[in-house]
Short mmCIF file of N, CA and C in Angstrom, two decimals:
data_model
loop_
_atom_site.label_atom_id
_atom_site.label_comp_id
_atom_site.label_asym_id
_atom_site.label_seq_id
_atom_site.Cartn_x
_atom_site.Cartn_y
_atom_site.Cartn_z
N MET A 7 -14.25 -4.01 -12.04
CA MET A 7 -13.84 -4.17 -10.66
C MET A 7 -12.34 -4.45 -10.61
N TYR A 8 -11.68 -3.77 -9.67
CA TYR A 8 -10.25 -4.01 -9.46
C TYR A 8 -10.07 -5.25 -8.58
N ASP A 9 -8.92 -5.89 -8.74
CA ASP A 9 -8.57 -6.97 -7.81
C ASP A 9 -8.19 -6.38 -6.47
N VAL A 10 -7.38 -5.30 -6.51
CA VAL A 10 -6.85 -4.70 -5.28
C VAL A 10 -6.96 -3.18 -5.35
N ALA A 11 -7.46 -2.58 -4.29
CA ALA A 11 -7.42 -1.12 -4.12
C ALA A 11 -6.47 -0.84 -2.96
N VAL A 12 -5.45 -0.05 -3.24
CA VAL A 12 -4.51 0.35 -2.20
C VAL A 12 -4.83 1.80 -1.85
N ILE A 13 -5.05 2.05 -0.57
CA ILE A 13 -5.40 3.39 -0.12
C ILE A 13 -4.21 4.00 0.59
N GLY A 14 -3.62 5.00 -0.05
CA GLY A 14 -2.42 5.65 0.45
C GLY A 14 -1.24 5.32 -0.45
N ALA A 15 -0.58 6.37 -0.99
CA ALA A 15 0.52 6.15 -1.94
C ALA A 15 1.87 6.57 -1.39
N GLY A 16 2.02 6.50 -0.07
CA GLY A 16 3.34 6.71 0.51
C GLY A 16 4.17 5.44 0.27
N PRO A 17 5.30 5.29 0.95
CA PRO A 17 6.16 4.14 0.71
C PRO A 17 5.46 2.78 0.88
N ALA A 18 4.60 2.63 1.88
CA ALA A 18 3.91 1.34 2.08
C ALA A 18 2.91 1.08 0.96
N GLY A 19 2.09 2.07 0.65
CA GLY A 19 1.05 1.89 -0.35
C GLY A 19 1.58 1.72 -1.75
N ALA A 20 2.52 2.57 -2.15
CA ALA A 20 3.07 2.46 -3.50
C ALA A 20 3.84 1.15 -3.66
N SER A 21 4.53 0.74 -2.63
CA SER A 21 5.24 -0.55 -2.68
C SER A 21 4.26 -1.70 -2.83
N ALA A 22 3.17 -1.67 -2.08
CA ALA A 22 2.15 -2.72 -2.19
C ALA A 22 1.55 -2.73 -3.59
N ALA A 23 1.22 -1.53 -4.13
CA ALA A 23 0.63 -1.44 -5.47
C ALA A 23 1.61 -1.91 -6.54
N LEU A 24 2.88 -1.61 -6.37
CA LEU A 24 3.91 -2.08 -7.30
C LEU A 24 3.89 -3.61 -7.39
N PHE A 25 3.87 -4.26 -6.23
CA PHE A 25 3.88 -5.73 -6.21
C PHE A 25 2.59 -6.33 -6.75
N THR A 26 1.44 -5.78 -6.37
CA THR A 26 0.18 -6.37 -6.85
C THR A 26 0.04 -6.17 -8.36
N ALA A 27 0.38 -4.99 -8.85
CA ALA A 27 0.28 -4.73 -10.29
C ALA A 27 1.26 -5.60 -11.06
N LYS A 28 2.49 -5.72 -10.58
CA LYS A 28 3.50 -6.52 -11.27
C LYS A 28 3.10 -8.00 -11.30
N ALA A 29 2.32 -8.41 -10.31
CA ALA A 29 1.84 -9.81 -10.26
C ALA A 29 0.63 -10.02 -11.17
N GLY A 30 0.22 -8.98 -11.89
CA GLY A 30 -0.90 -9.11 -12.82
C GLY A 30 -2.26 -8.88 -12.20
N LYS A 31 -2.29 -8.37 -10.98
CA LYS A 31 -3.56 -8.06 -10.33
C LYS A 31 -3.98 -6.64 -10.72
N LYS A 32 -5.20 -6.49 -11.16
CA LYS A 32 -5.71 -5.18 -11.55
C LYS A 32 -5.76 -4.31 -10.29
N THR A 33 -4.94 -3.25 -10.28
CA THR A 33 -4.70 -2.47 -9.06
C THR A 33 -5.01 -0.99 -9.26
N VAL A 34 -5.65 -0.41 -8.26
CA VAL A 34 -5.83 1.04 -8.21
C VAL A 34 -5.18 1.54 -6.93
N LEU A 35 -4.48 2.66 -7.06
CA LEU A 35 -3.77 3.29 -5.94
C LEU A 35 -4.44 4.65 -5.72
N ILE A 36 -5.12 4.78 -4.59
CA ILE A 36 -5.88 6.00 -4.30
C ILE A 36 -5.16 6.77 -3.19
N ASP A 37 -4.89 8.04 -3.46
CA ASP A 37 -4.09 8.82 -2.51
C ASP A 37 -4.68 10.20 -2.25
N SER A 38 -4.65 10.62 -1.00
CA SER A 38 -5.18 11.92 -0.60
C SER A 38 -4.11 13.00 -0.59
N ASP A 39 -2.88 12.65 -0.96
CA ASP A 39 -1.76 13.60 -1.00
C ASP A 39 -1.46 14.18 0.38
N GLN A 40 -1.61 13.36 1.43
CA GLN A 40 -1.34 13.82 2.79
C GLN A 40 -0.20 13.04 3.46
N SER A 41 0.60 12.34 2.69
CA SER A 41 1.67 11.52 3.25
C SER A 41 2.67 12.37 4.02
N ILE A 42 3.00 11.95 5.23
CA ILE A 42 4.01 12.68 6.00
C ILE A 42 5.38 12.54 5.34
N THR A 43 5.57 11.52 4.51
CA THR A 43 6.83 11.35 3.80
C THR A 43 7.10 12.55 2.90
N LYS A 44 6.07 13.23 2.45
CA LYS A 44 6.25 14.40 1.58
C LYS A 44 6.95 15.56 2.29
N ARG A 45 7.08 15.47 3.61
CA ARG A 45 7.78 16.51 4.38
C ARG A 45 9.19 16.07 4.79
N ALA A 46 9.61 14.91 4.33
CA ALA A 46 10.86 14.31 4.82
C ALA A 46 12.05 14.56 3.91
N TRP A 47 13.22 14.57 4.54
CA TRP A 47 14.51 14.49 3.86
C TRP A 47 15.07 13.14 4.31
N ILE A 48 15.44 12.28 3.37
CA ILE A 48 15.76 10.89 3.72
C ILE A 48 17.19 10.55 3.31
N GLU A 49 17.99 10.13 4.30
CA GLU A 49 19.36 9.68 4.05
C GLU A 49 19.59 8.27 4.62
N ASN A 50 18.53 7.61 5.08
CA ASN A 50 18.70 6.29 5.67
C ASN A 50 17.87 5.22 4.96
N HIS A 51 17.64 5.42 3.66
CA HIS A 51 16.87 4.45 2.87
C HIS A 51 17.86 3.66 2.03
N TYR A 52 17.98 2.37 2.30
CA TYR A 52 18.95 1.51 1.62
C TYR A 52 18.88 1.69 0.10
N GLY A 53 20.03 1.80 -0.53
CA GLY A 53 20.11 1.89 -1.98
C GLY A 53 19.90 3.28 -2.53
N VAL A 54 19.61 4.25 -1.68
CA VAL A 54 19.38 5.63 -2.12
C VAL A 54 20.26 6.53 -1.27
N PRO A 55 21.27 7.19 -1.86
CA PRO A 55 22.17 8.03 -1.05
C PRO A 55 21.41 9.10 -0.26
N GLU A 56 20.50 9.80 -0.92
CA GLU A 56 19.65 10.79 -0.26
C GLU A 56 18.51 11.11 -1.21
N VAL A 57 17.36 11.48 -0.65
CA VAL A 57 16.20 11.78 -1.48
C VAL A 57 15.22 12.62 -0.69
N THR A 58 14.52 13.48 -1.39
CA THR A 58 13.44 14.22 -0.72
C THR A 58 12.24 13.29 -0.62
N GLY A 59 11.41 13.53 0.35
CA GLY A 59 10.19 12.75 0.49
C GLY A 59 9.31 12.82 -0.74
N PRO A 60 9.07 14.04 -1.29
CA PRO A 60 8.24 14.12 -2.49
C PRO A 60 8.80 13.30 -3.66
N ASP A 61 10.14 13.30 -3.82
CA ASP A 61 10.73 12.51 -4.90
C ASP A 61 10.57 11.01 -4.65
N LEU A 62 10.73 10.57 -3.40
CA LEU A 62 10.55 9.15 -3.08
C LEU A 62 9.12 8.72 -3.35
N VAL A 63 8.16 9.52 -2.92
CA VAL A 63 6.75 9.19 -3.14
C VAL A 63 6.44 9.19 -4.65
N GLY A 64 6.92 10.20 -5.36
CA GLY A 64 6.68 10.27 -6.80
C GLY A 64 7.26 9.08 -7.55
N THR A 65 8.47 8.68 -7.19
CA THR A 65 9.10 7.52 -7.82
C THR A 65 8.30 6.25 -7.53
N GLY A 66 7.84 6.11 -6.30
CA GLY A 66 7.05 4.92 -5.95
C GLY A 66 5.77 4.82 -6.76
N ILE A 67 5.09 5.94 -6.95
CA ILE A 67 3.86 5.95 -7.75
C ILE A 67 4.17 5.59 -9.19
N LYS A 68 5.25 6.17 -9.75
CA LYS A 68 5.64 5.87 -11.14
C LYS A 68 5.98 4.39 -11.31
N GLN A 69 6.66 3.80 -10.32
CA GLN A 69 6.98 2.37 -10.41
C GLN A 69 5.71 1.53 -10.44
N ALA A 70 4.74 1.86 -9.61
CA ALA A 70 3.48 1.11 -9.60
C ALA A 70 2.75 1.28 -10.93
N GLU A 71 2.74 2.51 -11.45
CA GLU A 71 2.08 2.77 -12.73
C GLU A 71 2.77 2.03 -13.88
N LYS A 72 4.08 1.90 -13.81
CA LYS A 72 4.84 1.19 -14.85
C LYS A 72 4.29 -0.23 -15.06
N PHE A 73 3.84 -0.85 -13.99
CA PHE A 73 3.34 -2.22 -14.07
C PHE A 73 1.82 -2.28 -14.19
N GLY A 74 1.19 -1.13 -14.41
CA GLY A 74 -0.24 -1.13 -14.71
C GLY A 74 -1.17 -0.64 -13.62
N ALA A 75 -0.64 -0.27 -12.46
CA ALA A 75 -1.51 0.28 -11.42
C ALA A 75 -2.07 1.61 -11.89
N ARG A 76 -3.32 1.86 -11.60
CA ARG A 76 -3.95 3.15 -11.92
C ARG A 76 -3.85 4.03 -10.68
N TYR A 77 -3.28 5.22 -10.86
CA TYR A 77 -3.17 6.18 -9.76
C TYR A 77 -4.36 7.11 -9.81
N GLN A 78 -4.98 7.33 -8.68
CA GLN A 78 -6.16 8.19 -8.59
C GLN A 78 -6.04 9.04 -7.34
N GLN A 79 -6.16 10.36 -7.50
CA GLN A 79 -6.09 11.22 -6.34
C GLN A 79 -7.49 11.42 -5.76
N GLY A 80 -7.57 11.40 -4.45
CA GLY A 80 -8.82 11.59 -3.75
C GLY A 80 -8.72 11.03 -2.35
N LYS A 81 -9.51 11.56 -1.46
CA LYS A 81 -9.53 11.07 -0.08
C LYS A 81 -10.66 10.05 0.05
N VAL A 82 -10.33 8.85 0.49
CA VAL A 82 -11.34 7.82 0.68
C VAL A 82 -12.14 8.17 1.93
N THR A 83 -13.46 8.22 1.77
CA THR A 83 -14.33 8.60 2.87
C THR A 83 -15.10 7.42 3.46
N ASN A 84 -15.20 6.33 2.69
CA ASN A 84 -15.92 5.16 3.19
C ASN A 84 -15.54 3.92 2.40
N ILE A 85 -15.62 2.78 3.05
CA ILE A 85 -15.43 1.48 2.42
C ILE A 85 -16.63 0.63 2.83
N ILE A 86 -17.38 0.17 1.84
CA ILE A 86 -18.61 -0.58 2.11
C ILE A 86 -18.42 -2.02 1.64
N LYS A 87 -18.65 -2.97 2.54
CA LYS A 87 -18.54 -4.39 2.21
C LYS A 87 -19.69 -4.78 1.29
N LYS A 88 -19.34 -5.50 0.23
CA LYS A 88 -20.32 -6.05 -0.70
C LYS A 88 -20.13 -7.56 -0.74
N GLU A 89 -21.02 -8.24 -1.43
CA GLU A 89 -20.92 -9.70 -1.50
C GLU A 89 -19.60 -10.14 -2.13
N ASP A 90 -19.16 -9.44 -3.18
CA ASP A 90 -17.96 -9.88 -3.90
C ASP A 90 -16.78 -8.94 -3.72
N GLY A 91 -16.76 -8.17 -2.67
CA GLY A 91 -15.64 -7.26 -2.42
C GLY A 91 -16.08 -6.01 -1.69
N PHE A 92 -15.63 -4.86 -2.19
CA PHE A 92 -15.86 -3.60 -1.49
C PHE A 92 -16.15 -2.47 -2.48
N THR A 93 -16.95 -1.52 -2.04
CA THR A 93 -17.13 -0.26 -2.76
C THR A 93 -16.40 0.80 -1.94
N ILE A 94 -15.51 1.51 -2.61
CA ILE A 94 -14.70 2.54 -1.97
C ILE A 94 -15.21 3.89 -2.46
N GLU A 95 -15.58 4.77 -1.53
CA GLU A 95 -16.12 6.08 -1.88
C GLU A 95 -15.09 7.15 -1.57
N THR A 96 -14.98 8.15 -2.47
CA THR A 96 -14.04 9.24 -2.25
C THR A 96 -14.77 10.56 -2.03
N ASP A 97 -14.01 11.54 -1.58
CA ASP A 97 -14.56 12.87 -1.33
C ASP A 97 -14.98 13.57 -2.62
N LYS A 98 -14.59 13.03 -3.76
CA LYS A 98 -14.96 13.61 -5.05
C LYS A 98 -16.22 12.97 -5.60
N GLY A 99 -16.89 12.14 -4.79
CA GLY A 99 -18.11 11.49 -5.21
C GLY A 99 -17.89 10.27 -6.09
N GLU A 100 -16.66 9.84 -6.21
CA GLU A 100 -16.34 8.68 -7.03
C GLU A 100 -16.50 7.39 -6.23
N GLN A 101 -16.81 6.33 -6.94
CA GLN A 101 -16.88 5.00 -6.32
C GLN A 101 -15.97 4.06 -7.11
N VAL A 102 -15.20 3.28 -6.36
CA VAL A 102 -14.30 2.29 -6.94
C VAL A 102 -14.65 0.96 -6.32
N GLU A 103 -14.71 -0.08 -7.14
CA GLU A 103 -14.99 -1.41 -6.61
C GLU A 103 -13.73 -2.27 -6.69
N ALA A 104 -13.48 -3.02 -5.62
CA ALA A 104 -12.32 -3.90 -5.57
C ALA A 104 -12.64 -5.13 -4.74
N LYS A 105 -11.99 -6.23 -5.09
CA LYS A 105 -12.17 -7.48 -4.34
C LYS A 105 -11.46 -7.40 -2.99
N TYR A 106 -10.30 -6.74 -2.96
CA TYR A 106 -9.50 -6.62 -1.73
C TYR A 106 -9.06 -5.17 -1.57
N VAL A 107 -8.79 -4.80 -0.32
CA VAL A 107 -8.31 -3.46 0.01
C VAL A 107 -7.06 -3.59 0.87
N ILE A 108 -6.06 -2.75 0.56
CA ILE A 108 -4.89 -2.61 1.44
C ILE A 108 -4.88 -1.17 1.93
N LEU A 109 -5.02 -0.98 3.24
CA LEU A 109 -4.94 0.34 3.84
C LEU A 109 -3.48 0.65 4.15
N ALA A 110 -2.99 1.77 3.61
CA ALA A 110 -1.64 2.23 3.88
C ALA A 110 -1.73 3.73 4.15
N THR A 111 -2.48 4.08 5.17
CA THR A 111 -2.85 5.46 5.44
C THR A 111 -1.94 6.15 6.46
N GLY A 112 -0.78 5.58 6.72
CA GLY A 112 0.20 6.21 7.60
C GLY A 112 -0.32 6.44 9.00
N LEU A 113 -0.31 7.69 9.43
CA LEU A 113 -0.75 8.04 10.78
C LEU A 113 -2.27 8.10 10.91
N MET A 114 -2.98 8.07 9.79
CA MET A 114 -4.42 8.31 9.81
C MET A 114 -5.22 7.01 9.98
N VAL A 115 -5.98 6.95 11.07
CA VAL A 115 -6.82 5.77 11.33
C VAL A 115 -8.31 6.11 11.31
N ASP A 116 -8.65 7.36 10.97
CA ASP A 116 -10.05 7.77 11.00
C ASP A 116 -10.93 6.92 10.08
N LEU A 117 -10.48 6.62 8.88
CA LEU A 117 -11.25 5.78 7.96
C LEU A 117 -11.42 4.37 8.53
N ALA A 118 -10.34 3.81 9.03
CA ALA A 118 -10.38 2.46 9.61
C ALA A 118 -11.35 2.40 10.79
N GLU A 119 -11.31 3.42 11.64
CA GLU A 119 -12.23 3.46 12.78
C GLU A 119 -13.67 3.62 12.31
N LYS A 120 -13.89 4.43 11.29
CA LYS A 120 -15.23 4.66 10.76
C LYS A 120 -15.87 3.36 10.27
N ILE A 121 -15.06 2.49 9.63
CA ILE A 121 -15.62 1.25 9.09
C ILE A 121 -15.55 0.09 10.09
N GLY A 122 -15.11 0.39 11.32
CA GLY A 122 -15.17 -0.58 12.40
C GLY A 122 -14.02 -1.56 12.51
N LEU A 123 -12.87 -1.22 11.94
CA LEU A 123 -11.71 -2.11 12.08
C LEU A 123 -11.16 -2.04 13.50
N LYS A 124 -10.69 -3.17 13.98
CA LYS A 124 -10.13 -3.24 15.33
C LYS A 124 -8.79 -2.50 15.37
N THR A 125 -8.61 -1.68 16.40
CA THR A 125 -7.37 -0.92 16.58
C THR A 125 -6.72 -1.31 17.89
N LYS A 126 -5.51 -0.80 18.09
CA LYS A 126 -4.79 -0.99 19.35
C LYS A 126 -3.84 0.19 19.51
N PRO A 127 -3.30 0.38 20.71
CA PRO A 127 -2.37 1.49 20.92
C PRO A 127 -1.11 1.30 20.09
N GLY A 128 -0.60 2.40 19.55
CA GLY A 128 0.65 2.37 18.81
C GLY A 128 1.83 2.30 19.76
N THR A 129 2.97 1.85 19.24
CA THR A 129 4.18 1.76 20.07
C THR A 129 5.24 2.76 19.64
N GLU A 130 5.10 3.35 18.47
CA GLU A 130 6.07 4.34 17.98
C GLU A 130 5.78 5.70 18.63
N PRO A 131 6.83 6.51 18.81
CA PRO A 131 6.60 7.86 19.33
C PRO A 131 5.62 8.62 18.44
N ARG A 132 4.67 9.30 19.04
CA ARG A 132 3.65 10.13 18.37
C ARG A 132 2.66 9.35 17.51
N VAL A 133 2.68 8.03 17.59
CA VAL A 133 1.70 7.22 16.86
C VAL A 133 0.78 6.61 17.92
N LYS A 134 -0.39 7.24 18.12
CA LYS A 134 -1.26 6.85 19.22
C LYS A 134 -2.04 5.57 18.96
N THR A 135 -2.54 5.40 17.73
CA THR A 135 -3.42 4.28 17.42
C THR A 135 -3.01 3.65 16.10
N VAL A 136 -3.01 2.31 16.05
CA VAL A 136 -2.73 1.57 14.83
C VAL A 136 -3.79 0.48 14.67
N LEU A 137 -3.82 -0.13 13.50
CA LEU A 137 -4.75 -1.22 13.28
C LEU A 137 -4.20 -2.50 13.88
N ASP A 138 -5.09 -3.32 14.37
CA ASP A 138 -4.72 -4.62 14.91
C ASP A 138 -4.70 -5.60 13.73
N VAL A 139 -3.50 -5.97 13.29
CA VAL A 139 -3.34 -6.86 12.14
C VAL A 139 -2.61 -8.14 12.55
N ASP A 140 -2.82 -9.20 11.77
CA ASP A 140 -2.06 -10.42 12.03
C ASP A 140 -0.69 -10.34 11.36
N ARG A 141 0.11 -11.38 11.47
CA ARG A 141 1.47 -11.38 10.92
C ARG A 141 1.52 -11.09 9.43
N GLU A 142 0.49 -11.52 8.71
CA GLU A 142 0.46 -11.36 7.26
C GLU A 142 -0.05 -9.98 6.83
N GLY A 143 -0.74 -9.27 7.73
CA GLY A 143 -1.26 -7.95 7.41
C GLY A 143 -2.78 -7.88 7.32
N ARG A 144 -3.46 -8.97 7.70
CA ARG A 144 -4.93 -8.97 7.66
C ARG A 144 -5.48 -8.16 8.83
N THR A 145 -6.52 -7.38 8.56
CA THR A 145 -7.22 -6.65 9.62
C THR A 145 -8.35 -7.52 10.17
N SER A 146 -9.17 -6.93 11.02
CA SER A 146 -10.30 -7.66 11.61
C SER A 146 -11.44 -7.87 10.61
N GLN A 147 -11.40 -7.21 9.45
CA GLN A 147 -12.43 -7.36 8.41
C GLN A 147 -11.85 -8.22 7.28
N PRO A 148 -12.38 -9.41 7.04
CA PRO A 148 -11.88 -10.22 5.93
C PRO A 148 -11.88 -9.43 4.62
N GLY A 149 -10.76 -9.51 3.90
CA GLY A 149 -10.62 -8.81 2.63
C GLY A 149 -9.94 -7.46 2.73
N ILE A 150 -9.82 -6.93 3.96
CA ILE A 150 -9.11 -5.67 4.15
C ILE A 150 -7.80 -5.95 4.88
N TRP A 151 -6.73 -5.53 4.26
CA TRP A 151 -5.38 -5.71 4.78
C TRP A 151 -4.82 -4.34 5.13
N ALA A 152 -3.72 -4.29 5.86
CA ALA A 152 -3.09 -3.02 6.19
C ALA A 152 -1.58 -3.17 6.19
N ALA A 153 -0.89 -2.07 5.79
CA ALA A 153 0.57 -2.09 5.71
C ALA A 153 1.13 -0.75 6.15
N GLY A 154 2.35 -0.79 6.66
CA GLY A 154 3.06 0.43 7.03
C GLY A 154 2.74 0.90 8.43
N THR A 155 2.89 2.19 8.64
CA THR A 155 2.72 2.78 9.96
C THR A 155 1.34 2.49 10.53
N VAL A 156 0.30 2.57 9.71
CA VAL A 156 -1.06 2.31 10.19
C VAL A 156 -1.20 0.87 10.70
N ALA A 157 -0.34 -0.02 10.24
CA ALA A 157 -0.36 -1.42 10.67
C ALA A 157 0.60 -1.68 11.84
N GLY A 158 1.21 -0.61 12.35
CA GLY A 158 2.01 -0.74 13.57
C GLY A 158 3.50 -0.91 13.37
N VAL A 159 4.01 -0.79 12.14
CA VAL A 159 5.46 -0.92 11.96
C VAL A 159 6.12 0.44 12.12
N SER A 160 7.43 0.43 12.30
CA SER A 160 8.20 1.65 12.48
C SER A 160 7.95 2.62 11.33
N ILE A 161 7.96 3.88 11.64
CA ILE A 161 7.60 4.93 10.69
C ILE A 161 8.66 5.18 9.61
N HIS A 162 9.84 4.61 9.72
CA HIS A 162 10.91 4.82 8.74
C HIS A 162 10.51 4.31 7.36
N THR A 163 10.82 5.08 6.32
CA THR A 163 10.36 4.75 4.96
C THR A 163 10.83 3.38 4.49
N ILE A 164 12.04 3.00 4.83
CA ILE A 164 12.56 1.70 4.38
C ILE A 164 11.74 0.57 5.00
N ILE A 165 11.28 0.76 6.21
CA ILE A 165 10.51 -0.27 6.90
C ILE A 165 9.07 -0.29 6.39
N THR A 166 8.47 0.87 6.19
CA THR A 166 7.09 0.89 5.69
C THR A 166 7.02 0.37 4.26
N ALA A 167 8.01 0.71 3.43
CA ALA A 167 8.04 0.20 2.05
C ALA A 167 8.16 -1.32 2.06
N GLY A 168 9.03 -1.84 2.91
CA GLY A 168 9.18 -3.30 3.02
C GLY A 168 7.92 -3.96 3.52
N ASP A 169 7.23 -3.31 4.45
CA ASP A 169 5.98 -3.88 4.95
C ASP A 169 4.90 -3.87 3.87
N GLY A 170 4.85 -2.82 3.06
CA GLY A 170 3.91 -2.80 1.94
C GLY A 170 4.15 -3.96 0.99
N ALA A 171 5.42 -4.22 0.69
CA ALA A 171 5.77 -5.36 -0.18
C ALA A 171 5.37 -6.68 0.47
N LYS A 172 5.66 -6.82 1.75
CA LYS A 172 5.33 -8.06 2.47
C LYS A 172 3.83 -8.34 2.45
N VAL A 173 3.05 -7.32 2.77
CA VAL A 173 1.60 -7.49 2.82
C VAL A 173 1.06 -7.82 1.42
N ALA A 174 1.58 -7.13 0.40
CA ALA A 174 1.15 -7.41 -0.98
C ALA A 174 1.46 -8.85 -1.37
N ILE A 175 2.66 -9.32 -1.05
CA ILE A 175 3.04 -10.70 -1.37
C ILE A 175 2.13 -11.69 -0.64
N ASN A 176 1.80 -11.39 0.60
CA ASN A 176 0.89 -12.28 1.35
C ASN A 176 -0.50 -12.28 0.73
N LEU A 177 -0.99 -11.11 0.33
CA LEU A 177 -2.30 -11.04 -0.31
C LEU A 177 -2.29 -11.76 -1.67
N ILE A 178 -1.27 -11.51 -2.48
CA ILE A 178 -1.16 -12.19 -3.78
C ILE A 178 -1.13 -13.70 -3.58
N SER A 179 -0.38 -14.15 -2.59
CA SER A 179 -0.30 -15.59 -2.29
C SER A 179 -1.67 -16.15 -1.95
N GLU A 180 -2.43 -15.42 -1.14
CA GLU A 180 -3.78 -15.86 -0.78
C GLU A 180 -4.68 -15.89 -2.02
N MET A 181 -4.58 -14.87 -2.85
CA MET A 181 -5.40 -14.80 -4.07
C MET A 181 -5.06 -15.96 -5.02
N ASN A 182 -3.77 -16.27 -5.13
CA ASN A 182 -3.31 -17.32 -6.06
C ASN A 182 -3.47 -18.72 -5.51
N GLY A 183 -3.62 -18.85 -4.19
CA GLY A 183 -3.72 -20.18 -3.59
C GLY A 183 -2.38 -20.88 -3.45
N GLU A 184 -1.30 -20.15 -3.65
CA GLU A 184 0.05 -20.69 -3.46
C GLU A 184 1.01 -19.54 -3.20
N ARG A 185 2.14 -19.84 -2.59
CA ARG A 185 3.09 -18.79 -2.23
C ARG A 185 3.62 -18.10 -3.48
N TYR A 186 3.56 -16.77 -3.46
CA TYR A 186 4.01 -15.96 -4.59
C TYR A 186 5.40 -15.43 -4.31
N VAL A 187 6.26 -15.50 -5.31
CA VAL A 187 7.61 -14.94 -5.23
C VAL A 187 7.85 -14.13 -6.49
N ASP A 188 8.41 -12.95 -6.35
CA ASP A 188 8.70 -12.08 -7.49
C ASP A 188 10.20 -11.82 -7.53
N HIS A 189 10.89 -12.51 -8.43
CA HIS A 189 12.32 -12.28 -8.60
C HIS A 189 12.59 -12.00 -10.06
N ASP A 190 13.21 -10.88 -10.35
CA ASP A 190 13.66 -10.59 -11.71
C ASP A 190 15.11 -11.05 -11.81
N VAL A 191 15.52 -11.40 -13.03
CA VAL A 191 16.87 -11.89 -13.27
C VAL A 191 17.62 -10.86 -14.09
N LEU A 192 18.85 -10.57 -13.70
CA LEU A 192 19.70 -9.64 -14.42
C LEU A 192 19.94 -10.16 -15.83
N LYS A 193 19.72 -9.29 -16.80
CA LYS A 193 19.97 -9.67 -18.19
C LYS A 193 21.44 -9.45 -18.47
N THR A 194 22.10 -10.46 -19.01
CA THR A 194 23.54 -10.37 -19.24
C THR A 194 23.92 -10.33 -20.71
N ASP A 195 22.93 -10.21 -21.58
CA ASP A 195 23.26 -10.14 -23.00
C ASP A 195 23.92 -8.80 -23.33
N ALA A 196 24.53 -8.69 -24.49
CA ALA A 196 25.28 -7.50 -24.89
C ALA A 196 24.42 -6.24 -24.87
N ALA A 197 23.16 -6.34 -25.26
CA ALA A 197 22.28 -5.17 -25.31
C ALA A 197 22.04 -4.59 -23.92
N ALA A 198 21.95 -5.46 -22.94
CA ALA A 198 21.68 -4.99 -21.58
C ALA A 198 22.88 -4.29 -20.96
N LYS A 199 24.09 -4.55 -21.50
CA LYS A 199 25.32 -3.97 -20.94
C LYS A 199 25.53 -2.52 -21.39
N HIS A 200 24.81 -2.07 -22.40
CA HIS A 200 25.03 -0.73 -22.92
C HIS A 200 24.04 0.23 -22.44
#
C-alpha cells in the first residue's frame, strides 16, 4: 500500500508527488497524459526563461521519480473508500491502494463528481466547476485532498505547482502529526563548486 496516490502529473500533481516522495512517503503518481500544460508554451514560470509544456511536465515527473515516486500511466476511473485508505482503479484494470489521495486533475472533475466530492462553481475563465476544498486542500471526503486548477486556484503553471507543494506539505504535516518543512542547504565544499 502506498502512503499517497497523486492523480494527475501536471505541475500540481508532480509537485505534490515530489514533496511527498522527498519526505519519505511511499508515493505513486498516476497520470492519464491529458494535461492541458502539454499544449502550453511557458514564459512566465519563475526561474525558467522559457519552456514547452511537455518539457515542464516531463521534468516534474523526473523530479518526483528522483525521490522515489513511482510513475504510472493510466486514467483513474474510480476511487473506493476502504477502512485503511482507498482503492484506486484505472482504465487498464489495475488497482492501487493508498492511505491518502491527492487529486490534481486540472480541468477534469468527472472522477471527483463520480465519487461524490463536493464541488462549486469555478472562478477562472473557462473553468466551470472546481472541488470545494478547505485552506489546506482537504476535500469533502476525509483522506482525499486536491491541488491545482481542480482545487480552484489560477490555471497558471507557477501557481498550480505551488499549490501542489502547499497541499503536499499540509498532508505530510497531518501524517507526521507536526508541521513539516523541507529546506535543502547549499553545499559549499570544494567538490560542490566544480
